[in-house]
Tab-separated table of C-alpha atoms in Angstrom:
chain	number	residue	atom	x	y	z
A	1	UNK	CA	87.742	120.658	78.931
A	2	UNK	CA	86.089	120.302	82.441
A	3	UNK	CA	88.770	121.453	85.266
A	4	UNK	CA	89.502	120.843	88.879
A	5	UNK	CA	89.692	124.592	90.348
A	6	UNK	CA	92.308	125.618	93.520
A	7	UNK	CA	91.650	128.631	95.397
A	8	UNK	CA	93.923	130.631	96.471
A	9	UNK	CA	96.516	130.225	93.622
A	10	UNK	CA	99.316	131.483	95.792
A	11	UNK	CA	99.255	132.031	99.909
A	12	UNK	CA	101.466	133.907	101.845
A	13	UNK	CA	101.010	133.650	105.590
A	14	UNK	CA	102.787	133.828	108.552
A	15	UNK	CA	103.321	131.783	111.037
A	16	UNK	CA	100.291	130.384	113.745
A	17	UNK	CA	97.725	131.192	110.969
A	18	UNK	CA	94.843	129.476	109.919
A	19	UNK	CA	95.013	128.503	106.138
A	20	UNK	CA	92.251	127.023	104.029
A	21	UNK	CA	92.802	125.715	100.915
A	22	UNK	CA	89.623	125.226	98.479
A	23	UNK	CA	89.136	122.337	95.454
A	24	UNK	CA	85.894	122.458	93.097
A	25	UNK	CA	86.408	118.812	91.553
A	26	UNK	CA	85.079	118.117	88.337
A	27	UNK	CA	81.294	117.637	88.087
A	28	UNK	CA	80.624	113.757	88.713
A	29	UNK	CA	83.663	112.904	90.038
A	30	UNK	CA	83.342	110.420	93.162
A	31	UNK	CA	86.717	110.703	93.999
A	32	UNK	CA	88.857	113.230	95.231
A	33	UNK	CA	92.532	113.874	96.842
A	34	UNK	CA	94.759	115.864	98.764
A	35	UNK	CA	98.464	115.878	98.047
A	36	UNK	CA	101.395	117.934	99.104
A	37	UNK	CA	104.932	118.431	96.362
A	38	UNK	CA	108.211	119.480	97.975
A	39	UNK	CA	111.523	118.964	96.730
A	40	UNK	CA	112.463	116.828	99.409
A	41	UNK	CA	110.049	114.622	99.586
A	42	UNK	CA	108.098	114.726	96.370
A	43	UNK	CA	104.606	114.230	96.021
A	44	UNK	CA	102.913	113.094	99.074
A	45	UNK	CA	99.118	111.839	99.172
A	46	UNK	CA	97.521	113.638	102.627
A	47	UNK	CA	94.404	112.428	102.389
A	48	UNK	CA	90.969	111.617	99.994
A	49	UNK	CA	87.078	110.932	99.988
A	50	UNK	CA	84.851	108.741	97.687
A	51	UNK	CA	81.075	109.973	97.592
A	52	UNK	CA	82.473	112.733	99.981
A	53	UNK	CA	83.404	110.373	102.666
A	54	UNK	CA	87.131	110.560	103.969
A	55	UNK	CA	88.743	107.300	102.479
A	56	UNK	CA	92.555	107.210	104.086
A	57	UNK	CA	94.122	110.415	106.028
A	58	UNK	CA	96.253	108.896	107.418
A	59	UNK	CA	99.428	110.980	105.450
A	60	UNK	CA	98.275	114.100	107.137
A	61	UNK	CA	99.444	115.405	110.269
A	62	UNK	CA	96.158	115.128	112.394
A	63	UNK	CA	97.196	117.814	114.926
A	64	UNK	CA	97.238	120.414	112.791
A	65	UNK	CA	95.502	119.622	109.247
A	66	UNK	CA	92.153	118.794	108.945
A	67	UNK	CA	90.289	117.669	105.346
A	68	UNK	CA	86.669	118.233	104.787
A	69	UNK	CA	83.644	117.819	101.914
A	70	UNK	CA	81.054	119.770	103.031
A	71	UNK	CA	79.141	119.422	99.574
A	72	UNK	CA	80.413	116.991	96.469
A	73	UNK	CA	81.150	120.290	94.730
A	74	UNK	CA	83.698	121.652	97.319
A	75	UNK	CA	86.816	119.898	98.982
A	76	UNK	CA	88.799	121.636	101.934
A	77	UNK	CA	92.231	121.547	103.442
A	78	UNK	CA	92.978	123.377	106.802
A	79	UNK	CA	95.618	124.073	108.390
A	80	UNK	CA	95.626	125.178	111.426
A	81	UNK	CA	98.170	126.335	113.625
A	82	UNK	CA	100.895	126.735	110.414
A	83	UNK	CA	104.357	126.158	110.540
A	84	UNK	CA	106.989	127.223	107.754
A	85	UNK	CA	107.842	123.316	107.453
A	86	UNK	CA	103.923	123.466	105.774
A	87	UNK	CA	105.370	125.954	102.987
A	88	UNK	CA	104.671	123.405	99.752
A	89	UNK	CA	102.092	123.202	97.194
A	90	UNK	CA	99.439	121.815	97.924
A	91	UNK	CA	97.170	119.685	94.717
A	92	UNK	CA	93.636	118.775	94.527
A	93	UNK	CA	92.614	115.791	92.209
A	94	UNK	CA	89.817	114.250	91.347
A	95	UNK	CA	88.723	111.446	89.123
A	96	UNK	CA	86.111	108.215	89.186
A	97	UNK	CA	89.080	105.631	90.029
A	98	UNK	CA	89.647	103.372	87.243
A	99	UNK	CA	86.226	103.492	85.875
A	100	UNK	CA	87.304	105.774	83.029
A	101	UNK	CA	89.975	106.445	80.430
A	102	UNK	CA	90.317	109.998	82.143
A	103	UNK	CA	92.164	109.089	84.759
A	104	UNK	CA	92.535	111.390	87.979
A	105	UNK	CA	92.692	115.287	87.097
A	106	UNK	CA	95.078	117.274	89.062
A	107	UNK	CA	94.067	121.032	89.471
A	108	UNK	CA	97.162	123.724	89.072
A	109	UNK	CA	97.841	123.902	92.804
A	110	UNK	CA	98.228	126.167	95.973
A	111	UNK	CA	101.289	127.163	96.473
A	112	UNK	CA	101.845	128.031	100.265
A	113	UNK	CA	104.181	129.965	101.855
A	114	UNK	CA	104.713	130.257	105.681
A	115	UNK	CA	106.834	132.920	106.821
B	1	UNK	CA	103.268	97.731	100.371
B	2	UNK	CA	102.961	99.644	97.267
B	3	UNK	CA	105.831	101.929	95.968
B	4	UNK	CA	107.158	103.376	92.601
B	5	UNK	CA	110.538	104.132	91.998
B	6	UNK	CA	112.180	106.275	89.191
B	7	UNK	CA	115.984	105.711	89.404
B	8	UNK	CA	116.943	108.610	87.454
B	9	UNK	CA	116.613	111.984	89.049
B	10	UNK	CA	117.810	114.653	86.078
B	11	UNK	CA	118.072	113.614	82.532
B	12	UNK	CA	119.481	115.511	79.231
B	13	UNK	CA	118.915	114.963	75.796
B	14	UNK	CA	119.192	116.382	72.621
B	15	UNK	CA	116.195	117.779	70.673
B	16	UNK	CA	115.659	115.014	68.344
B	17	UNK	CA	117.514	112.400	70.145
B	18	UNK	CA	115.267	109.646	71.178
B	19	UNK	CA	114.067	109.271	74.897
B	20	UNK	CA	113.429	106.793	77.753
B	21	UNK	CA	112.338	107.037	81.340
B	22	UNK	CA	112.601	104.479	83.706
B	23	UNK	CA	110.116	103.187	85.935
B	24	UNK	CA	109.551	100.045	88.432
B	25	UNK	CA	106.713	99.635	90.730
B	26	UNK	CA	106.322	97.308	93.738
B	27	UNK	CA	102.582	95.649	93.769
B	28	UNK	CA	101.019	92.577	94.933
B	29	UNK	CA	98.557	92.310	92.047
B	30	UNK	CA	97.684	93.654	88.776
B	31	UNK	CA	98.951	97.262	88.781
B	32	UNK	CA	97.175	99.964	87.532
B	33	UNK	CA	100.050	102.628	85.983
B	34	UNK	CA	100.545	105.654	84.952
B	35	UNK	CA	102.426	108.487	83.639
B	36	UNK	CA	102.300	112.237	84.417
B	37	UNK	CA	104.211	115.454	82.895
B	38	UNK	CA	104.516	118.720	85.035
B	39	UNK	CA	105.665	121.635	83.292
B	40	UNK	CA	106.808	124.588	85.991
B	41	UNK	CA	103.928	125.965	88.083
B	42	UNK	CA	101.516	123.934	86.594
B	43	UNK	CA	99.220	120.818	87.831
B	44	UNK	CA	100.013	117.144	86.579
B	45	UNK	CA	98.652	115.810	82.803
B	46	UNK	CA	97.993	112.639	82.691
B	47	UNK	CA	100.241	111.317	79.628
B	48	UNK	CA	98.850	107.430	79.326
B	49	UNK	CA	97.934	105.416	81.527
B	50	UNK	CA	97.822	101.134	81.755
B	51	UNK	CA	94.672	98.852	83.246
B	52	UNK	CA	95.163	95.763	80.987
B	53	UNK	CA	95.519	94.816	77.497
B	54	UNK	CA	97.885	95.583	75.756
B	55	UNK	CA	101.046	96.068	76.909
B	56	UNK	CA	102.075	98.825	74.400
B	57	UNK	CA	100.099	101.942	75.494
B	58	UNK	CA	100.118	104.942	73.379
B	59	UNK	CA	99.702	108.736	75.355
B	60	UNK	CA	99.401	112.187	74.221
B	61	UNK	CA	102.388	114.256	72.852
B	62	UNK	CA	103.569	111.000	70.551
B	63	UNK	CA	104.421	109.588	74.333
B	64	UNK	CA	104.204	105.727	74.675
B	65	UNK	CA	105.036	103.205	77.465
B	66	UNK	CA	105.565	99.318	77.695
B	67	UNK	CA	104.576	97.498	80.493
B	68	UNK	CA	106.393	94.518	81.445
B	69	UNK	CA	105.360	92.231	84.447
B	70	UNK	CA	108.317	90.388	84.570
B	71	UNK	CA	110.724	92.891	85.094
B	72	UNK	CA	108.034	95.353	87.162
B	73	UNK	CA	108.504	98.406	84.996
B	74	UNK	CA	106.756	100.521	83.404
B	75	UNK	CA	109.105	102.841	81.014
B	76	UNK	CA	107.745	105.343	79.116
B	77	UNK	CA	109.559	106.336	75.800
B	78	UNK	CA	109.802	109.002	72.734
B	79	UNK	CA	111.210	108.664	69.537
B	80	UNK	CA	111.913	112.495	69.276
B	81	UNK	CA	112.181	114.507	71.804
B	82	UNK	CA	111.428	118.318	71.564
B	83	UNK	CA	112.472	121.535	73.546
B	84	UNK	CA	108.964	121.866	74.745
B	85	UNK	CA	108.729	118.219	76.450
B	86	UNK	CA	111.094	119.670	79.079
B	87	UNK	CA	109.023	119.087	82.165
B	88	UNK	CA	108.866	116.979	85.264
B	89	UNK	CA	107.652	113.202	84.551
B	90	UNK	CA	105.847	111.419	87.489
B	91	UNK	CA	105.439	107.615	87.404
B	92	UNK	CA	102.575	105.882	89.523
B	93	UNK	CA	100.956	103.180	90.566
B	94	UNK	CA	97.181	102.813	91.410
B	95	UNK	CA	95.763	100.768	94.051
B	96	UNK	CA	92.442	98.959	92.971
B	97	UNK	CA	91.604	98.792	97.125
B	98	UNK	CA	90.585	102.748	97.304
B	99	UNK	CA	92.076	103.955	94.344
B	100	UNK	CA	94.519	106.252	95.150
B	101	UNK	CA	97.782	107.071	93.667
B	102	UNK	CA	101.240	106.433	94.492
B	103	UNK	CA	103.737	108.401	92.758
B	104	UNK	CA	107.576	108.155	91.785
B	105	UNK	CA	110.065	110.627	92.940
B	106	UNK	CA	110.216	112.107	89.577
B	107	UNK	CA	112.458	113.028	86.677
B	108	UNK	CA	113.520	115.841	85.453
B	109	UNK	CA	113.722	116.056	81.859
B	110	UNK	CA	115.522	118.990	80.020
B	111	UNK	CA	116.506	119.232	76.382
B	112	UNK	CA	119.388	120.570	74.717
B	113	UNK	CA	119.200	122.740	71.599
């Protein structure tokens, strides 16, 4: 089965770091998204792209976050200074909206940590 | 504006015992649903998912969900549950302007021997 990849798995970082987060959506795939899961407030949408062009961003903090495609095989998510309040994980999806009966694919996350 | 909402946090049932999860959605037009497990440390699956048609949708993992305008909800159900469906179960909503998702809060499901 094709596969949305997240690099790093895990991320441990302290403080004022920069932290990039990497997606490889599926091949074909026109869509893709950035979301963040905590247990207080659940699954949040940050931002996403069709044909690699940044649709809505508006759920990201602009000051500090920053999403990118520089190529329709690679999705990025900087942050940049980090806080500990960023300490989530952090999902890639990607899917051709509504077009299919796959639906969006979610990769298996980045789990952040900011000490 | 678009929102999905999942009134029960935490749920327990018995292996066996049949199963429902509640969702309700809040959308202007023809909503575009959907249901996702999460097992711990893992990504979302997709389960089933609702564009038109039918109103009965069958998923994967002998999951199915009714869809039913007039009351806005979109519950999913099992006949029999089993230990290994103890996950988290996301509800959403898609928007056909863009196309992105808009989940529920989530429910945790766990299963009793």
């Amino acid at each position: 089965d094709a596969r949305v990849t997240q690099t790093p798995r895990h991320k441990v970082t302290e403080m004022g770091q920069e932290v990039t987060m990497r997606c490889q959506p599926i091949l074909g795939h026109n869509t893709v998204f950035w979301y963040r899961q905590t247990m207080m407030q659940g699954l949040e949408l940050l931002a996403y792209f069709r044909n690699r062009a940044p649709l809505d961003d508006s759920g990201m903090p602009k000051d500090r976050f920053s999403a990118e495609m520089p190529d329709a095989t690679l999705a990025t998510l900087k942050i940049q200074p980090s806080e500990p309040r960023d300490s989530a994980v952090y999902f890639c999806a990607s899917g051709q909206p509504f077009l299919t009966s796959d639906g969006y694919t979610f990769g298996s996350g980045t789990r952040l940590t900011v000490v | 504006a678009q929102s999905v909402t999942q009134p029960d946090i935490h749920i327990t049932v018995s292996e066996g015992a049949s199963l429902e999860l509640r969702c309700n959605y809040s959308y202007g037009a023809t909503p575009y649903l959907f249901w996702y497990v999460q097992s711990p440390g893992q990504g979302l699956q997709l389960l089933l998912k609702y564009f038109s048609g039918d109103t009965l949708v069958q998923g994967i993992k002998g999951f199915e969900a009714e869809f039913k305008r007039s009351q806005s909800s979109f519950n999913l159900r099992k006949p029999s549950v089993h230990w290994s469906d103890a996950a988290e179960y996301f509800c959403a909503v898609g928007s056909n302007q863009g196309g992105k998702l808009i989940f529920g809060q989530g429910t945790e499901l766990s299963v009793k021997p």
